[in-house]
Tab-separated table of C-alpha atoms in Angstrom:
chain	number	residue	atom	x	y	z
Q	6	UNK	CA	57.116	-24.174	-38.672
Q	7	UNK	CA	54.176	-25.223	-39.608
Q	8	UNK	CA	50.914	-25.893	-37.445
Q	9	UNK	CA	49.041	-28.508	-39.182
Q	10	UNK	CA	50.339	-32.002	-40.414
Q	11	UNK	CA	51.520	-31.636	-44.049
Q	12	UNK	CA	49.181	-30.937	-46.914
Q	13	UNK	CA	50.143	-31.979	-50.209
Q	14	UNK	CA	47.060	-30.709	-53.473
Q	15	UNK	CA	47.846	-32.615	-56.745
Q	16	UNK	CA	45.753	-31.306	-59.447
Q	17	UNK	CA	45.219	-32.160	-62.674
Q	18	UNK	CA	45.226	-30.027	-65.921
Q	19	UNK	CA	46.654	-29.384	-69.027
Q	20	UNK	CA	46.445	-25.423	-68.620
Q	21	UNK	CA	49.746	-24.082	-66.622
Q	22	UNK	CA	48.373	-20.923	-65.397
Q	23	UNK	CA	45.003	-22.323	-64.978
Q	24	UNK	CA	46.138	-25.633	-63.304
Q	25	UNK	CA	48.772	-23.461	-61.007
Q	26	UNK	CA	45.676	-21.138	-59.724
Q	27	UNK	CA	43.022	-24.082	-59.354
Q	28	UNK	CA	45.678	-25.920	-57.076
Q	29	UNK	CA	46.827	-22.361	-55.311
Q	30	UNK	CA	43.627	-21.914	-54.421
Q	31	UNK	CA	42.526	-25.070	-52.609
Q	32	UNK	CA	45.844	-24.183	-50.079
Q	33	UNK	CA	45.349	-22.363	-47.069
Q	34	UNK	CA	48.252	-20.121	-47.693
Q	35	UNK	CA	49.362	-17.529	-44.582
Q	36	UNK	CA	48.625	-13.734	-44.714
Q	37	UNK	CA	50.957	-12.312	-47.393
Q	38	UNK	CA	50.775	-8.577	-47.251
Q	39	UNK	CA	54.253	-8.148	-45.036
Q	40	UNK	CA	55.991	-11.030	-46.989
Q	41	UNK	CA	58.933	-10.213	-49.078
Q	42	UNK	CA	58.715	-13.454	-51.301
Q	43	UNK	CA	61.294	-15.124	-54.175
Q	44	UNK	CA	59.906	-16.954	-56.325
Q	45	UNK	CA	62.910	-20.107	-57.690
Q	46	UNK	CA	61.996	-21.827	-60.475
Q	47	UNK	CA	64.428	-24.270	-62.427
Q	48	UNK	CA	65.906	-22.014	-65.342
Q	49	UNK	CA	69.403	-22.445	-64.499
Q	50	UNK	CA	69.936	-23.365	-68.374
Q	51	UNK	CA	68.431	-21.778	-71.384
Q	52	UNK	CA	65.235	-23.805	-72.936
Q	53	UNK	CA	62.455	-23.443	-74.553
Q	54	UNK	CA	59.185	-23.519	-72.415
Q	55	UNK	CA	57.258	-26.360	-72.631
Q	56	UNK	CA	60.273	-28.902	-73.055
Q	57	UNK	CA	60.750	-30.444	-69.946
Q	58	UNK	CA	63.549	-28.927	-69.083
Q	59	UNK	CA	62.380	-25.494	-66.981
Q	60	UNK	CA	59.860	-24.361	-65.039
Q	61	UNK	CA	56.805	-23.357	-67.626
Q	62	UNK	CA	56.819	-19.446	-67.398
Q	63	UNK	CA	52.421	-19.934	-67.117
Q	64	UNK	CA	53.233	-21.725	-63.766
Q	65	UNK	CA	55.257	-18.535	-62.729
Q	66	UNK	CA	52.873	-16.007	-64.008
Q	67	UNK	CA	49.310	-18.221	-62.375
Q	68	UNK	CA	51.693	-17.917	-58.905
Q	69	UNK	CA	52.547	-14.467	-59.416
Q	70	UNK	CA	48.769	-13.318	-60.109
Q	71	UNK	CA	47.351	-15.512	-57.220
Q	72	UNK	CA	50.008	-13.964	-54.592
Q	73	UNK	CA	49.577	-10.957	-55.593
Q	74	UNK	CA	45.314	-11.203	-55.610
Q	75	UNK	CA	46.065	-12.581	-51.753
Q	76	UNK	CA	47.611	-9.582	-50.766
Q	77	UNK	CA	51.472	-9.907	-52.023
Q	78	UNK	CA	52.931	-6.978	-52.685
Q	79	UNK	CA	56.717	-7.621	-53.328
Q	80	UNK	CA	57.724	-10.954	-55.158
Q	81	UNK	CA	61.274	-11.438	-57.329
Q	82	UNK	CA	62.048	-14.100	-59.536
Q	83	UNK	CA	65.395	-15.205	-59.101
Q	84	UNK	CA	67.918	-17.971	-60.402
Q	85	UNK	CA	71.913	-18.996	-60.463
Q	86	UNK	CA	73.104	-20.879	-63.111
Q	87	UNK	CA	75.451	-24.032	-64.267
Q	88	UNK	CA	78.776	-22.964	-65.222
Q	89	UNK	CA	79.233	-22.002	-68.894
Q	90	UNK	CA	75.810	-20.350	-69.136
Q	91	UNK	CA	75.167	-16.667	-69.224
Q	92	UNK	CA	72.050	-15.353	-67.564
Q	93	UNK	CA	70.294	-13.331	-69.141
Q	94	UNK	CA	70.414	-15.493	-72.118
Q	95	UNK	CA	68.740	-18.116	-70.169
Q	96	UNK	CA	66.018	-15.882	-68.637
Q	97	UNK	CA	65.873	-15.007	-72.035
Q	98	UNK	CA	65.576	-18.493	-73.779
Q	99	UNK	CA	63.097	-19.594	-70.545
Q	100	UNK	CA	60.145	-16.613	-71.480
Q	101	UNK	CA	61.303	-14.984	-68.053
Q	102	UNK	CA	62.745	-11.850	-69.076
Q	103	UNK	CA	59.012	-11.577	-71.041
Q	104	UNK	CA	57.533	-12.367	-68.464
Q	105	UNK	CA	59.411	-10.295	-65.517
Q	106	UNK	CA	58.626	-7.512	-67.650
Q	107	UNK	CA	55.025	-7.898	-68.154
Q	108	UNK	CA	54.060	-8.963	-64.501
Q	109	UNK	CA	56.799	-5.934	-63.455
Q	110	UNK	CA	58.899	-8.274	-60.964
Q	111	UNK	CA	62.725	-8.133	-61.054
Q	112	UNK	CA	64.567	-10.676	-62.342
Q	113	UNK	CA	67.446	-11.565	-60.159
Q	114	UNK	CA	70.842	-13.328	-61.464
Q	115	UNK	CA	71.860	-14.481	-58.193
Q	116	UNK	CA	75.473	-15.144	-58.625
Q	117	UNK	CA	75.582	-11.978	-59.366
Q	118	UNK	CA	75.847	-10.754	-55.661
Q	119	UNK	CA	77.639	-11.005	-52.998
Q	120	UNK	CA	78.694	-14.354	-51.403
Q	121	UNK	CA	77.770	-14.745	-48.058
Q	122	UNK	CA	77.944	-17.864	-45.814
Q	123	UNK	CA	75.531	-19.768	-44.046
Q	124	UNK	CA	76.904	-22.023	-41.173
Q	125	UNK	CA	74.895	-26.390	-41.114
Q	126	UNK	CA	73.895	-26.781	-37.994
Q	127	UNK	CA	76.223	-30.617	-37.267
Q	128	UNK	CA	76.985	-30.682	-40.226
Q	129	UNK	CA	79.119	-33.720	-41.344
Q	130	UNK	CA	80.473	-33.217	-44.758
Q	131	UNK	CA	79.168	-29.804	-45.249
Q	132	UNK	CA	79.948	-27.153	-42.601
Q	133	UNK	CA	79.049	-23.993	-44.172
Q	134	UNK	CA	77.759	-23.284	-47.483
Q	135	UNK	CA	78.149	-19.537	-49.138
Q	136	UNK	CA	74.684	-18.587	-50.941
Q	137	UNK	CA	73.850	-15.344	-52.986
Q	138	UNK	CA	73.558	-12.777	-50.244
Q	139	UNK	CA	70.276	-11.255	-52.247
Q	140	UNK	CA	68.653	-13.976	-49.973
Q	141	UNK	CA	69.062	-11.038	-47.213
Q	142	UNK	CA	66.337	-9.637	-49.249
Q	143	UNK	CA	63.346	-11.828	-49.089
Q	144	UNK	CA	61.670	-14.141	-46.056
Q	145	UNK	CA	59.594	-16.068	-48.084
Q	146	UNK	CA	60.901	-18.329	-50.725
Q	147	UNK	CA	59.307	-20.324	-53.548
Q	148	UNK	CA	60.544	-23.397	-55.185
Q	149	UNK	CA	59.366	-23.840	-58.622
Q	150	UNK	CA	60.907	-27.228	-60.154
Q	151	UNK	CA	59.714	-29.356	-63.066
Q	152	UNK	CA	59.009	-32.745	-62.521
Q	153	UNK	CA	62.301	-34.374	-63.717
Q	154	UNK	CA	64.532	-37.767	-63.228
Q	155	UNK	CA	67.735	-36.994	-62.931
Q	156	UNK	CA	71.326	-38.837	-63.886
Q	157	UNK	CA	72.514	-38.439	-60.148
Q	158	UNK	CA	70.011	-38.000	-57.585
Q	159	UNK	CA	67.275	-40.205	-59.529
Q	160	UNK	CA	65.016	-37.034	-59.201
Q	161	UNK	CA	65.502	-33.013	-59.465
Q	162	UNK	CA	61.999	-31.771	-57.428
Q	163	UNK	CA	61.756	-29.266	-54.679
Q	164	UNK	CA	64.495	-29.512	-52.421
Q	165	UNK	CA	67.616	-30.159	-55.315
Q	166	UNK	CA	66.412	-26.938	-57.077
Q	167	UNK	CA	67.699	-24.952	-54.378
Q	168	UNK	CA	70.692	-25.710	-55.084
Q	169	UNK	CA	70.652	-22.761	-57.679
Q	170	UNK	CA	70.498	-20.471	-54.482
Q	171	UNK	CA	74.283	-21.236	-53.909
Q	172	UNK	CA	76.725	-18.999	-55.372
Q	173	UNK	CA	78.297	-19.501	-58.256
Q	174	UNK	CA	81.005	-22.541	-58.324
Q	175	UNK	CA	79.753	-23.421	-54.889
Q	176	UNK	CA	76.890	-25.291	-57.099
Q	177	UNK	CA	79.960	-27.355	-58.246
Q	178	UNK	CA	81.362	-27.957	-54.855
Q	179	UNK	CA	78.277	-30.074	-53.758
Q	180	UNK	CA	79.476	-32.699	-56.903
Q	181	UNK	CA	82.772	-32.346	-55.979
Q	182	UNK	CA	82.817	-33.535	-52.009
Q	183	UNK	CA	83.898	-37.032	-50.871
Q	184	UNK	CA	82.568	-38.321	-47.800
Q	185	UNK	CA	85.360	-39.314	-45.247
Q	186	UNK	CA	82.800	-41.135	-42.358
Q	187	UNK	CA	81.830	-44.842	-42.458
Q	188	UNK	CA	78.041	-43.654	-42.982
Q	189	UNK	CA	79.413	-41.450	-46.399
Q	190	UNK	CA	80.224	-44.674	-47.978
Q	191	UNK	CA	76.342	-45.784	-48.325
Q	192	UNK	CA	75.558	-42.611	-49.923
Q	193	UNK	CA	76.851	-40.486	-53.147
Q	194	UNK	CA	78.690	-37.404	-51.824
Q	195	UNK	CA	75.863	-35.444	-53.747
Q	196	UNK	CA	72.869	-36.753	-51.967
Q	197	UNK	CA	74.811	-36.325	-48.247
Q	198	UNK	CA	75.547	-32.579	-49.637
Q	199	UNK	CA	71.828	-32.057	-50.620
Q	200	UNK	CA	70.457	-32.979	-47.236
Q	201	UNK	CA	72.975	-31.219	-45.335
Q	202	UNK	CA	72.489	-27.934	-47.634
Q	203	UNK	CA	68.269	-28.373	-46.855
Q	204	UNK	CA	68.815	-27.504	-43.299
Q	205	UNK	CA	69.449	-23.926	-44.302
Q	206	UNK	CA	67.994	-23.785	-47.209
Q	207	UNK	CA	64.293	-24.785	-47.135
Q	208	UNK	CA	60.944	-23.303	-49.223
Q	209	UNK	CA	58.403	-22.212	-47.663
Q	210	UNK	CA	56.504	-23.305	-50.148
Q	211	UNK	CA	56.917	-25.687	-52.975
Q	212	UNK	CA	54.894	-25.603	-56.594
Q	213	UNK	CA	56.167	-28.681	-58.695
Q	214	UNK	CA	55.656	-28.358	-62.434
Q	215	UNK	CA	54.756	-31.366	-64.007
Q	216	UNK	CA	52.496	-30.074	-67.039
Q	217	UNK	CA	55.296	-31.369	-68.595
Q	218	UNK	CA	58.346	-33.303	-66.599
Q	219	UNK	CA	61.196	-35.578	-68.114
Q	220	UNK	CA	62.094	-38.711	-68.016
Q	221	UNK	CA	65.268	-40.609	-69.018
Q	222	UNK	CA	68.558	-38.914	-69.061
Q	223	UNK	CA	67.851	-35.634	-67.295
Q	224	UNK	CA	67.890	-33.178	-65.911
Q	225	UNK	CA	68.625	-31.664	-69.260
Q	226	UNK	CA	68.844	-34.705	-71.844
Q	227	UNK	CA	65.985	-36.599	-71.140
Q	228	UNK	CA	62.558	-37.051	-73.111
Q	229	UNK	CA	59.955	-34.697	-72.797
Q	230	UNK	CA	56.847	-36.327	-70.647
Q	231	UNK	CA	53.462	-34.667	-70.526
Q	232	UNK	CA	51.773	-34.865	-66.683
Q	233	UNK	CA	49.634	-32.492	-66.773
Q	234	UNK	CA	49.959	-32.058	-63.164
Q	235	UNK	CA	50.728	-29.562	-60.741
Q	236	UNK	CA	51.904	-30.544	-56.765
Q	237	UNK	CA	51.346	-28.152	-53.882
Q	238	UNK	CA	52.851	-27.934	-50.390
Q	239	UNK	CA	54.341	-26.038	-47.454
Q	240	UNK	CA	56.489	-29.100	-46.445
Q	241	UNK	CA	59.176	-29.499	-49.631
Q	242	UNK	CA	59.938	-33.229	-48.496
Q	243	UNK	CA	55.976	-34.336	-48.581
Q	244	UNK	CA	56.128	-33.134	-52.009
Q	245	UNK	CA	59.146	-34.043	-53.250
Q	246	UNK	CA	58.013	-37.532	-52.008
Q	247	UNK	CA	54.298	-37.308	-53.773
Q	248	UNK	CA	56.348	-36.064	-56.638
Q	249	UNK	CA	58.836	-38.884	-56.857
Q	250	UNK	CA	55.886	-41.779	-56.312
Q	251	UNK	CA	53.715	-40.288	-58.896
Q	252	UNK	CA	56.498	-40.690	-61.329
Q	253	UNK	CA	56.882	-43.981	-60.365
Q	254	UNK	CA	59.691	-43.991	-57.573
Q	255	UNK	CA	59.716	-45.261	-54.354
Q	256	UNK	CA	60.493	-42.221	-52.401
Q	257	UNK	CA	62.339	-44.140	-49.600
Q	258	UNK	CA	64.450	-45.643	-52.141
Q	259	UNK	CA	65.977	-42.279	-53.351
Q	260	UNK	CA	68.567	-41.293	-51.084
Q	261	UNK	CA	68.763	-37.522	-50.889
Q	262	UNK	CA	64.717	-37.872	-49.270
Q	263	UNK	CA	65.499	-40.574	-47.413
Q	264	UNK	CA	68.690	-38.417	-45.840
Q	265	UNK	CA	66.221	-35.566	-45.390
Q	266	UNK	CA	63.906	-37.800	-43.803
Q	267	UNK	CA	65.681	-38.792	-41.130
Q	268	UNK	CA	67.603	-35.466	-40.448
């Protein structure tokens, strides 16, 4: 919980790692020396840095080098993936696997564990969700998104990239429900999923990549669109919502936030 109302830095640069430090470094982050921290980006598909399309591995690396300068002493890097796509290809394809190996983190494939299941507190359409049981692992996570519209949910930021934390066709299930309550029928089954899955499963804090979002037809066939901005928070929704307005959304208007808001 935090103790202070919630702080959102935007800062401006077209350096990742430089840009990711700069804005790092004017947050008053908590000690880190006993955290156990997973860092999530958005490289559940292989790309190319620098498209659009994942999380720039310079982000990853600035965050990794700051932590660690404040004290951090063990931090993972870990991602599930869309169906059809093989892992380490992806980490591969994303400069991850480079990178894991030159900063010496592991590199987690988390549908590669264990399923194990976390119960929603009144839930509605979602009682339970199973997520990778590396989770057990860490008590400090890190989302990582790009800045990206999506075809769906309007936007992909914070809160939607933890999806990839379920396990493996479980990501699938959340497109798959149908919403049996007069309330459902306002909503998409997707955004009532994603709210009810972000009382469980919540950063601690959030580092949005928009050096270079997408716009369009994404989250994977969309145009590339250069930001050159990097968002900041301990409260996912704050930024998700700074996120979504400074790419030209009303944030109220997009219904997985607004279903987070009022939960």
């Amino acid at each position: 919980m935090m103790n202070h109302p919630p702080l959102v830095i935007v800062e401006k640069g077209k350096d990742p790692y430089g840009t990711t430090r700069a804005a790092l470094s004017r947050f008053p982050l908590p000690p880190l020396q006993e955290r156990r921290i997973l860092i999530k980006p958005n490289a559940a598909r292989p790309a190319s840095p620098g498209q659009g399309v994942t999380t720039h591995p310079l982000v990853i690396s600035g965050t990794i080098d700051y932590l660690r300068e404040r004290g951090a002493k063990e931090i993972a890097i870990g991602e599930g993936f869309i169906f059809g796509v093989e892992g380490q290809e992806a980490f591969r394809k994303t400069g991850l696997k480079k990178l894991s190996e030159k900063k010496k983190v592991k590199l987690l494939n988390m549908d590669r564990f264990d399923p194990f299941e976390k119960t929603i507190p009144d839930g509605t359409l979602l009682k339970r969700v199973k997520v990778s049981s590396a989770l057990k692992d860490f008590d400090w996570i890190i989302s990582i998104p790009v800045m990206k519209t999506h075809m769906h949910t309007q936007v992909t930021l914070s809160i939607k990239n933890m999806k990839g934390l379920l396990w493996r066709r479980e990501k699938a299930r959340l497109h798959q429900l149908r919403p049996d309550e007069g309330r459902g029928r306002r909503y998409r089954s997707l955004d009532l999923a994603i709210s009810e899955m972000a009382k469980v499963l919540m950063p601690h804090l959030v580092i949005i990549d928009g050096t270079v979002g997408m716009e369009g037809m994404g989250p994977a066939y969309g145009n590339a669109k250069e930001m050159a901005t990097l968002i900041v928070s301990d409260h996912a929704l704050s930024a998700d919502a700074v996120a979504a307005r400074l790419m030209g959304f009303s944030p109220e208007k997009i219904p997985h936030l607004k279903l987070c808001s009022e939960k």
